[in-house]
Short mmCIF file of C-alpha atoms and ligand atoms in Angstrom, two decimals:
data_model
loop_
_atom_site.label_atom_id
_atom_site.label_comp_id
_atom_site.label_asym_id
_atom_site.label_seq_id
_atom_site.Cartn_x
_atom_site.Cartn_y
_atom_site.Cartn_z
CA UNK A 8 25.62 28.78 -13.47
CA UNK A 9 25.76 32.00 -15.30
CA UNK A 10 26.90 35.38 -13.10
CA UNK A 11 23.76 37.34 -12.88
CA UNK A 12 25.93 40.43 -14.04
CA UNK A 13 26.16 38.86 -17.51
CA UNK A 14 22.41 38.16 -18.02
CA UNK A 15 20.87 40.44 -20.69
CA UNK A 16 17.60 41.09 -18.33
CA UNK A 17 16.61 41.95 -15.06
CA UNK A 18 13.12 41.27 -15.51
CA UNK A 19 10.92 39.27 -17.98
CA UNK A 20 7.23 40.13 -17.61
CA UNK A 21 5.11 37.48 -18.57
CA UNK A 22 1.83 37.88 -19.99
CA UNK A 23 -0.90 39.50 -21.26
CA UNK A 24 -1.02 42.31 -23.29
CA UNK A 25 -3.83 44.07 -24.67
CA UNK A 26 -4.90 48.09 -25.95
CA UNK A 27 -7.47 49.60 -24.18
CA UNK A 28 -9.82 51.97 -26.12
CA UNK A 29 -10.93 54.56 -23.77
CA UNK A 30 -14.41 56.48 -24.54
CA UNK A 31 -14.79 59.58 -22.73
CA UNK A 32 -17.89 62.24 -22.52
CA UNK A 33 -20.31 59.89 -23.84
CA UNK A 34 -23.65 61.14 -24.51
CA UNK A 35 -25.72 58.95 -22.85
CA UNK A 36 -25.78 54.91 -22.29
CA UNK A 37 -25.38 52.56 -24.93
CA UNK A 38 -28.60 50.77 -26.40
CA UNK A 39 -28.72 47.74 -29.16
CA UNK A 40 -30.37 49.46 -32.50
CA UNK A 41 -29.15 52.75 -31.54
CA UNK A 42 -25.81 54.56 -32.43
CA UNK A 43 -24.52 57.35 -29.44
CA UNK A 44 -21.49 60.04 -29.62
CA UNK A 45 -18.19 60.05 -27.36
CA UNK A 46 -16.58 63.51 -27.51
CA UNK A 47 -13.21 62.25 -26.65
CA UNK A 48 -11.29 58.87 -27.49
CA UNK A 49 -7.90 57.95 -26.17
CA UNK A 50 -6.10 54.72 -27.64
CA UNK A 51 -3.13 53.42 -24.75
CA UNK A 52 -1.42 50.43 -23.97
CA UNK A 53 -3.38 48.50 -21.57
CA UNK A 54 -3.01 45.54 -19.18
CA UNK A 55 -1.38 45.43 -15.89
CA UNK A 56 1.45 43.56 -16.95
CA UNK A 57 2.50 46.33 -19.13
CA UNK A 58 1.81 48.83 -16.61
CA UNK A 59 4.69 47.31 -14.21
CA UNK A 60 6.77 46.79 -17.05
CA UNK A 61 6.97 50.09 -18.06
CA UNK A 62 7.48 51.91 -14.85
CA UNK A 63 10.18 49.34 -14.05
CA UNK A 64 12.01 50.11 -17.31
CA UNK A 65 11.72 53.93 -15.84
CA UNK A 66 12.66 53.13 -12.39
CA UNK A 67 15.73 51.48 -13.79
CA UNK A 68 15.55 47.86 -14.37
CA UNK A 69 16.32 46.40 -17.40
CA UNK A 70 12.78 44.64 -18.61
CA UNK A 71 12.04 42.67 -21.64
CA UNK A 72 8.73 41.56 -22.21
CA UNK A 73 7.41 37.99 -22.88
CA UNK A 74 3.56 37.92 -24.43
CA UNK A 75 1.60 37.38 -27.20
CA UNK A 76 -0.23 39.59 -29.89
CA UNK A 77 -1.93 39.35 -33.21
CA UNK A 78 -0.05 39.61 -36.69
CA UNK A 79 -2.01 43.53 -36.73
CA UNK A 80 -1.98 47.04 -36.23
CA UNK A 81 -3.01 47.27 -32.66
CA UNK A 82 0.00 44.52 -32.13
CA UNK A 83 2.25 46.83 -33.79
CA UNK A 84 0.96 49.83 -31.46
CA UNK A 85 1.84 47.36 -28.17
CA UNK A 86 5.31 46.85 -29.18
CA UNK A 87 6.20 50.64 -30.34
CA UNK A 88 4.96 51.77 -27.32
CA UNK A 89 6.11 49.40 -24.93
CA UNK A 90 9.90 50.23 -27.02
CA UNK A 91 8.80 53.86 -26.11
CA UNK A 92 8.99 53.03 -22.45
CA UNK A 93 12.13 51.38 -22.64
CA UNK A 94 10.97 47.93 -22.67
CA UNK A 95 12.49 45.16 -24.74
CA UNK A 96 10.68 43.62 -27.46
CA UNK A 97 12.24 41.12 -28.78
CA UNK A 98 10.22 37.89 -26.57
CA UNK A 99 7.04 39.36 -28.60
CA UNK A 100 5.42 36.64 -29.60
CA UNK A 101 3.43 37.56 -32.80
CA UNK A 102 0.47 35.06 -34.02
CA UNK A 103 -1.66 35.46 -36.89
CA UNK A 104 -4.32 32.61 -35.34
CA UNK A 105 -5.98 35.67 -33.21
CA UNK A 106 -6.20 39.10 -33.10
CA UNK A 107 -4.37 41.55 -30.16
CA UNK A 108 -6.37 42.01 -26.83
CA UNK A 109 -8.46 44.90 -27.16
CA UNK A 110 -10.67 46.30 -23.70
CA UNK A 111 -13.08 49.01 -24.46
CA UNK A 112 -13.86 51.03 -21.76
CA UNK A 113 -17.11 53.36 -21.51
CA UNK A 114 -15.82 56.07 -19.01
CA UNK A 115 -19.29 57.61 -16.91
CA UNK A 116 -17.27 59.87 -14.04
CA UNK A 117 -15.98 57.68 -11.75
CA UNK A 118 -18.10 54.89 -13.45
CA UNK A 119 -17.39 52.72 -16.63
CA UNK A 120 -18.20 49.67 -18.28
CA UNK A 121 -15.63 47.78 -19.63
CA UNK A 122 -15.51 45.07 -23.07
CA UNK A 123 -12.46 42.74 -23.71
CA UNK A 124 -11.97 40.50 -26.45
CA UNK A 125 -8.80 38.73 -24.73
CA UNK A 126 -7.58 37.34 -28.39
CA UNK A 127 -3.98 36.91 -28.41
CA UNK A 128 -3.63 37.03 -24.91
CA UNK A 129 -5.84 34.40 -23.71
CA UNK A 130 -3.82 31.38 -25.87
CA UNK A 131 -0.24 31.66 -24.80
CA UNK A 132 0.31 28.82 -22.34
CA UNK A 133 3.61 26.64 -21.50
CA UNK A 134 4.90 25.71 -24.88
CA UNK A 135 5.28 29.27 -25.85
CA UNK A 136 7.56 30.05 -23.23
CA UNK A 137 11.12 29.18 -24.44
CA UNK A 138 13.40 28.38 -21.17
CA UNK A 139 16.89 30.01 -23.16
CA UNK A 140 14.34 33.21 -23.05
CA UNK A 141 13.57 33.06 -18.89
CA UNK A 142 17.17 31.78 -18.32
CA UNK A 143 18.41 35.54 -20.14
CA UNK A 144 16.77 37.11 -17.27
CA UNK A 145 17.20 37.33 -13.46
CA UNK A 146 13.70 37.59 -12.54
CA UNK A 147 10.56 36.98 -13.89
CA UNK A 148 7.19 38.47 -12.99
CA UNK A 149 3.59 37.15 -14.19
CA UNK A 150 0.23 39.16 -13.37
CA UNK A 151 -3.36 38.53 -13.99
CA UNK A 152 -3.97 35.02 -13.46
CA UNK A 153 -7.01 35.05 -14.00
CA UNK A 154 -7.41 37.19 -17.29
CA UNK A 155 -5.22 34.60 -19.16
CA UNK A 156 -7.15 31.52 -20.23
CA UNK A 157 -4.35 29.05 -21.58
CA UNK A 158 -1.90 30.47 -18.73
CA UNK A 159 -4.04 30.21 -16.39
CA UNK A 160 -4.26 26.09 -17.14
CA UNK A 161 -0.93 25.83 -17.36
CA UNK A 162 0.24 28.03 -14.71
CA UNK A 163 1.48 25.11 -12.17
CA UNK A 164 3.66 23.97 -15.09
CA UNK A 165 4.63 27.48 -15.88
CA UNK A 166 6.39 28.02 -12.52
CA UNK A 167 8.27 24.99 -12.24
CA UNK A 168 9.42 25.52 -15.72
CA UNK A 169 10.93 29.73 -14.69
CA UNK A 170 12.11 27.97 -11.03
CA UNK A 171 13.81 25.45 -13.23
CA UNK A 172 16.05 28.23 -14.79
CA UNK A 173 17.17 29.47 -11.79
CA UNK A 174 15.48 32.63 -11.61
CA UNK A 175 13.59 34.37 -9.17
CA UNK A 176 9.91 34.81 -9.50
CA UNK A 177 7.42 37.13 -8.71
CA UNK A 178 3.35 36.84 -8.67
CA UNK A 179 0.39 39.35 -8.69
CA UNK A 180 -2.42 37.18 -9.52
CA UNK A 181 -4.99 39.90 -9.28
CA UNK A 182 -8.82 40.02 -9.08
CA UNK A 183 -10.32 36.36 -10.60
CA UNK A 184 -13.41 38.32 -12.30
CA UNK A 185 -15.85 35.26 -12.38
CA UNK A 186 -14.90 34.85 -8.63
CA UNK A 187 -14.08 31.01 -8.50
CA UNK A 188 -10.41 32.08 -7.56
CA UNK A 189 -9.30 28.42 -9.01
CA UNK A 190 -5.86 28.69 -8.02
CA UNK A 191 -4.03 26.18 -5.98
CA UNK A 192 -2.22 27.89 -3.94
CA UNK A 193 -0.71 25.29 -2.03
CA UNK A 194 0.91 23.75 -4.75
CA UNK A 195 1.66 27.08 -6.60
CA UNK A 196 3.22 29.12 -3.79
CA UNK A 197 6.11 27.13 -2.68
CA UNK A 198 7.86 27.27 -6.19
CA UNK A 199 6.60 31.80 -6.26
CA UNK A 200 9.54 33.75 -4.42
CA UNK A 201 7.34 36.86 -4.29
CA UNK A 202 3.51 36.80 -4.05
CA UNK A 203 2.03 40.15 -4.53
CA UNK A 204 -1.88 40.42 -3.66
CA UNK A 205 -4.04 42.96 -2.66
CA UNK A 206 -5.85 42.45 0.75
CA UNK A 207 -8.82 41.62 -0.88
CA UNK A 208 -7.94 39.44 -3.27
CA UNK A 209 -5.97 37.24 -0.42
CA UNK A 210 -9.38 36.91 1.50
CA UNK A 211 -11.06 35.63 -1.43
CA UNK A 212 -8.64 33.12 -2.49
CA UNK A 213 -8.38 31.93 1.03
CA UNK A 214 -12.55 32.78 1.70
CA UNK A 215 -11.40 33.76 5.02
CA UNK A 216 -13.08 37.17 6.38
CA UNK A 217 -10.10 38.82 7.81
CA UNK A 218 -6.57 39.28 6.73
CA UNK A 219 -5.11 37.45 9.73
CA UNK A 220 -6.83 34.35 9.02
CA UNK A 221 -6.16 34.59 5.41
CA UNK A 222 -2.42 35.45 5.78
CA UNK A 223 -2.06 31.90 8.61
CA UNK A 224 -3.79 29.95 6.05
CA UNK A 225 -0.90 30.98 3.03
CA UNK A 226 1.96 31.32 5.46
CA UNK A 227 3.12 27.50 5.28
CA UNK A 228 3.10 27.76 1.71
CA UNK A 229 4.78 31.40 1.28
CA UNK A 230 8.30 32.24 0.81
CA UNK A 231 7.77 36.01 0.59
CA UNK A 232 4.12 37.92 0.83
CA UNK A 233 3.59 40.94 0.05
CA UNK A 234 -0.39 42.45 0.52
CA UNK A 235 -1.10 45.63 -0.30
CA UNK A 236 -3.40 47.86 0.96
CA UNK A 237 -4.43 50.92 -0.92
CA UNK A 238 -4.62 53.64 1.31
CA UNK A 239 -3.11 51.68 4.24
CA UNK A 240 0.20 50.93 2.35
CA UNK A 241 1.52 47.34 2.67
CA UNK A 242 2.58 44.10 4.52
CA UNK A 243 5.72 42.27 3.93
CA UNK A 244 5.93 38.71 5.52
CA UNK A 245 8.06 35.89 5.38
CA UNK A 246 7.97 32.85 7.31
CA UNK A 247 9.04 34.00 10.34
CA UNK A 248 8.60 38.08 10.26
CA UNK A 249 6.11 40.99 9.70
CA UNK A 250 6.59 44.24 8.76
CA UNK A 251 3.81 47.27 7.75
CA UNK A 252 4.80 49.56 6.60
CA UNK A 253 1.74 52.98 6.10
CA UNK A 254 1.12 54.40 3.11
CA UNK A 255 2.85 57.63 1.77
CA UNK A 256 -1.07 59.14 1.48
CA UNK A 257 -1.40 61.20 -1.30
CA UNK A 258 -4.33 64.02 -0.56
CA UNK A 259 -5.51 64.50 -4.10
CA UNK A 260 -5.47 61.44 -5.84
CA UNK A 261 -6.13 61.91 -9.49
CA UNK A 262 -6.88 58.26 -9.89
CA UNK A 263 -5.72 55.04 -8.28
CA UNK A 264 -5.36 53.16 -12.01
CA UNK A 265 -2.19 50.99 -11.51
CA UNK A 266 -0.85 51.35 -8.64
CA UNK A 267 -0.90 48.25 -7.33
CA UNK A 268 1.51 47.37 -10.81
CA UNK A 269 3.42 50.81 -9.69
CA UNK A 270 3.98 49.12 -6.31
CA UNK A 271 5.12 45.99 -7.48
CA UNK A 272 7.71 47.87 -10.30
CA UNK A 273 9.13 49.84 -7.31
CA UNK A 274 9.17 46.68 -4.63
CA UNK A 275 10.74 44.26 -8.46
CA UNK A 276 13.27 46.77 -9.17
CA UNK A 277 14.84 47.17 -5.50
CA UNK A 278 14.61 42.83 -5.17
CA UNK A 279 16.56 42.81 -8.75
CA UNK A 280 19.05 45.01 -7.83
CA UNK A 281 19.61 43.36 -5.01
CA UNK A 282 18.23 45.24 -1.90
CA UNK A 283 17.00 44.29 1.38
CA UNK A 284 13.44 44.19 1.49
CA UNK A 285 13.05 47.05 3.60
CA UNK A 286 14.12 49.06 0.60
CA UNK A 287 12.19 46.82 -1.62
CA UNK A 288 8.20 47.69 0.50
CA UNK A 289 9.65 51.58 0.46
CA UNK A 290 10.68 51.61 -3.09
CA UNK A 291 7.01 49.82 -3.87
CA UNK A 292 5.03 52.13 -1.42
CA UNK A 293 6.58 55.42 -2.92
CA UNK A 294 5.43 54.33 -6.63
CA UNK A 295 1.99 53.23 -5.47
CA UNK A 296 2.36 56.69 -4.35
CA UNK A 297 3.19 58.62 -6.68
CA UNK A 298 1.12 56.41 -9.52
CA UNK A 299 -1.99 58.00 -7.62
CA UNK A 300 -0.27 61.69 -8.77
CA UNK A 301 -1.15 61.73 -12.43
CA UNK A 302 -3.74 59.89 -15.12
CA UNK A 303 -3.59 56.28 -15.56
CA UNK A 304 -1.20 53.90 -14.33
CA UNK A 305 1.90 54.74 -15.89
CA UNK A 306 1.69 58.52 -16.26
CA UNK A 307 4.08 59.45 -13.23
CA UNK A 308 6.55 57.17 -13.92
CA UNK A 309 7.91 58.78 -18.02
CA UNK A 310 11.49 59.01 -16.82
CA UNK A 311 13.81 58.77 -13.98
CA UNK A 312 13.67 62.52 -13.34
CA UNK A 313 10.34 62.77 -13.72
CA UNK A 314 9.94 59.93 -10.73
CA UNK A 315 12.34 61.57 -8.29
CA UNK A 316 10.85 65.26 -8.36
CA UNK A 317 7.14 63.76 -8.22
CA UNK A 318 9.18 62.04 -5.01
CA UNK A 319 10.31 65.16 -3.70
CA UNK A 320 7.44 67.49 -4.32
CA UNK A 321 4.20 64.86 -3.21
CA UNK A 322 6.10 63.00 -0.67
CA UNK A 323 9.55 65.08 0.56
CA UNK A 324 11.38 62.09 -0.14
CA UNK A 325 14.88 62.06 -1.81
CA UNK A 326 15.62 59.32 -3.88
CA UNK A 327 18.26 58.66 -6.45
CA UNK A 328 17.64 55.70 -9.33
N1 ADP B 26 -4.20 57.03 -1.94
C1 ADP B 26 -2.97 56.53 -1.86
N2 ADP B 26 -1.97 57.30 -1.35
C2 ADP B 26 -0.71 56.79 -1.25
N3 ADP B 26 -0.37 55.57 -1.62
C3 ADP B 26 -1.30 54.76 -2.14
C4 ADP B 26 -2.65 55.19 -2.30
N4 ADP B 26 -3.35 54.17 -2.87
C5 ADP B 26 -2.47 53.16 -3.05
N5 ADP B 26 -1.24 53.51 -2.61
C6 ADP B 26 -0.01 52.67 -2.59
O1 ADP B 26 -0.06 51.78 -3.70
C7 ADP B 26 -0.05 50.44 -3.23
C8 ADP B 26 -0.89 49.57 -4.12
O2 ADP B 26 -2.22 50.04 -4.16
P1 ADP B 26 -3.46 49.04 -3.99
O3 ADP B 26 -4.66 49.86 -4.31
O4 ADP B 26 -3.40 48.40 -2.67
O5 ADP B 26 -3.16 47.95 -5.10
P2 ADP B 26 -4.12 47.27 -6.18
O6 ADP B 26 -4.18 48.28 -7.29
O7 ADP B 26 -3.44 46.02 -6.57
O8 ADP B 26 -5.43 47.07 -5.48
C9 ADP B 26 -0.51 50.47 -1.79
O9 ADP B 26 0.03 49.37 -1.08
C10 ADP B 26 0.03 51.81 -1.34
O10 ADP B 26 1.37 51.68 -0.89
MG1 MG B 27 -3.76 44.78 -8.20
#
């Protein structure tokens, strides 16, 4: 087996990757036959997948990411910003068969209405995933089952094939948006060292009512869960242990965007580097945290520095990356 010190990676991320077109200050609601005005228009990198990618490249893991975009211009803005963030590119997988992911979002206040054409996205499945790639890393992390047509047939395959290279995997399977939450866990879980929902999203995979009955009905199947719970903070539990740990709150949040990916770069980049998981749910809290102190999900976390004084001022805590 190779010494973990020589791999090239810490992390793969695995998945999708899309722009989001962001339309702000619209005048009025969108009709068929009519044209409107947005005053302002912000193109960013989009996707949660990219999200925890980036702010673990900040935090100080080394990431390279694994996903598919179109033979385009919108695929060339993923992978210079994504580069931008530290992230490596070279897993890109480029196809000219679709075009990159693209989510327009109609921002009304705290209101917005969102359009994605998946494209690239939605056809990567097993046979684009190249074990020598997985094997370069330590760890891998997928997000956004659900989101991910092809993946999201293949995913039972898709484990056993990152297990089979002797890495360590992590989950966040995220909100199933046509609600069928087709996803068998009980095959899935045993081969996922990590499994990263929110609270709600475990209730409606298990279609239990409360998080107690939902975490007994997972626990034979779990090697670690993690649930997180917005405001609350989160729940670490193994087998045989259970540990909450409250949420750093954050009196003005400027929006919550991400920070469920901003947990899971902190809680990823602690595991990688090898510390106990105490370290790992503080590391994850804090960048919920302080991903609720600026816009969008990865505007907190530009650099290192930047990270430890929004630690420091928001939170009084003293960390060192
Ligand atoms: N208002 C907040 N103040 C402080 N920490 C927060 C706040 N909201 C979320 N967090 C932290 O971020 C983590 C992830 O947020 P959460 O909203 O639960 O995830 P998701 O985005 O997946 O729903 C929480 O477990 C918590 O530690
Ligand atoms: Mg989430």
């Amino acid at each position: 087996m190779t010494c973990c010190k020589m791999k090239k990676f810490d992390i793969i991320a695995l998945g999708e990757l899309n722009v989001d077109l962001l339309l702000n200050r619209i005048c009025g609601f969108p009709e068929v036959g009519k044209e409107i005005f947005a005053k302002e228009m912000v193109l960013t990198l989009g996707s949660s997948t990219a999200i925890f990618a980036a702010n673990a490249a900040s935090l100080g893991a080394r990431v390279s990411f694994l996903g598919m975009v179109g033979h385009d211009d919108f695929g060339a803005f993923v992978k210079t910003s994504l580069e931008g963030r530290g992230v490596d590119t070279s897993n890109l997988i480029e196809v000219s068969t679709a075009a990159t992911g693209l989510t327009a979002i109609l921002n009304y206040d705290e209101d917005r209405a969102n359009v994605t054409y998946p494209g690239a996205m939605s056809i990567m499945g097993v046979k684009d995933i190249r074990p020598e790639a997985i094997a370069a890393a330590r760890h891998v992390h997928i997000s956004s089952i659900f989101m991910q047509e092809t993946l999201h047939r293949d995913i039972l395959e898709i484990v056993r094939l990152v297990k089979a290279q002797g890495v360590t995997l992590s989950m966040d399977m995220q909100f199933d948006p046509e609600e069928k939450w087709d996803f068998d866990y009980r095959k899935i879980l045993p081969s996922v060292d990590i499994f990263m929902p929110n609270e709600q999203e475990l209730k409606a995979l298990t279609g239990k009512d409360s998080l107690e009955e939902a975490i007994k009905e997972v626990r034979p199947y779990i090697n670690i869960l993690v649930v997180k719970m917005g405001s609350k903070g989160s729940l670490v539990i193994t087998k045989d242990s259970e540990k909450k740990l409250s949420a750093m709150l954050n009196q003005n949040v400027v929006d919550a965007i991400g920070a469920g990916d901003s947990f899971n770069a902190g809680f990823i980049t602690a595991f990688v580097q090898g510390k106990d998981l105490e370290y790992c749910q503080y590391l994850g809290n804090l960048a919920g945290a302080i991903n609720t102190t600026a816009a969008g999900g990865t505007g907190a976390f530009k650099s290192k520095k930047a990270i430890e004084d929004a630690a420091r001022k928001f939170f009084k805590q003293d960390i060192t990356l």
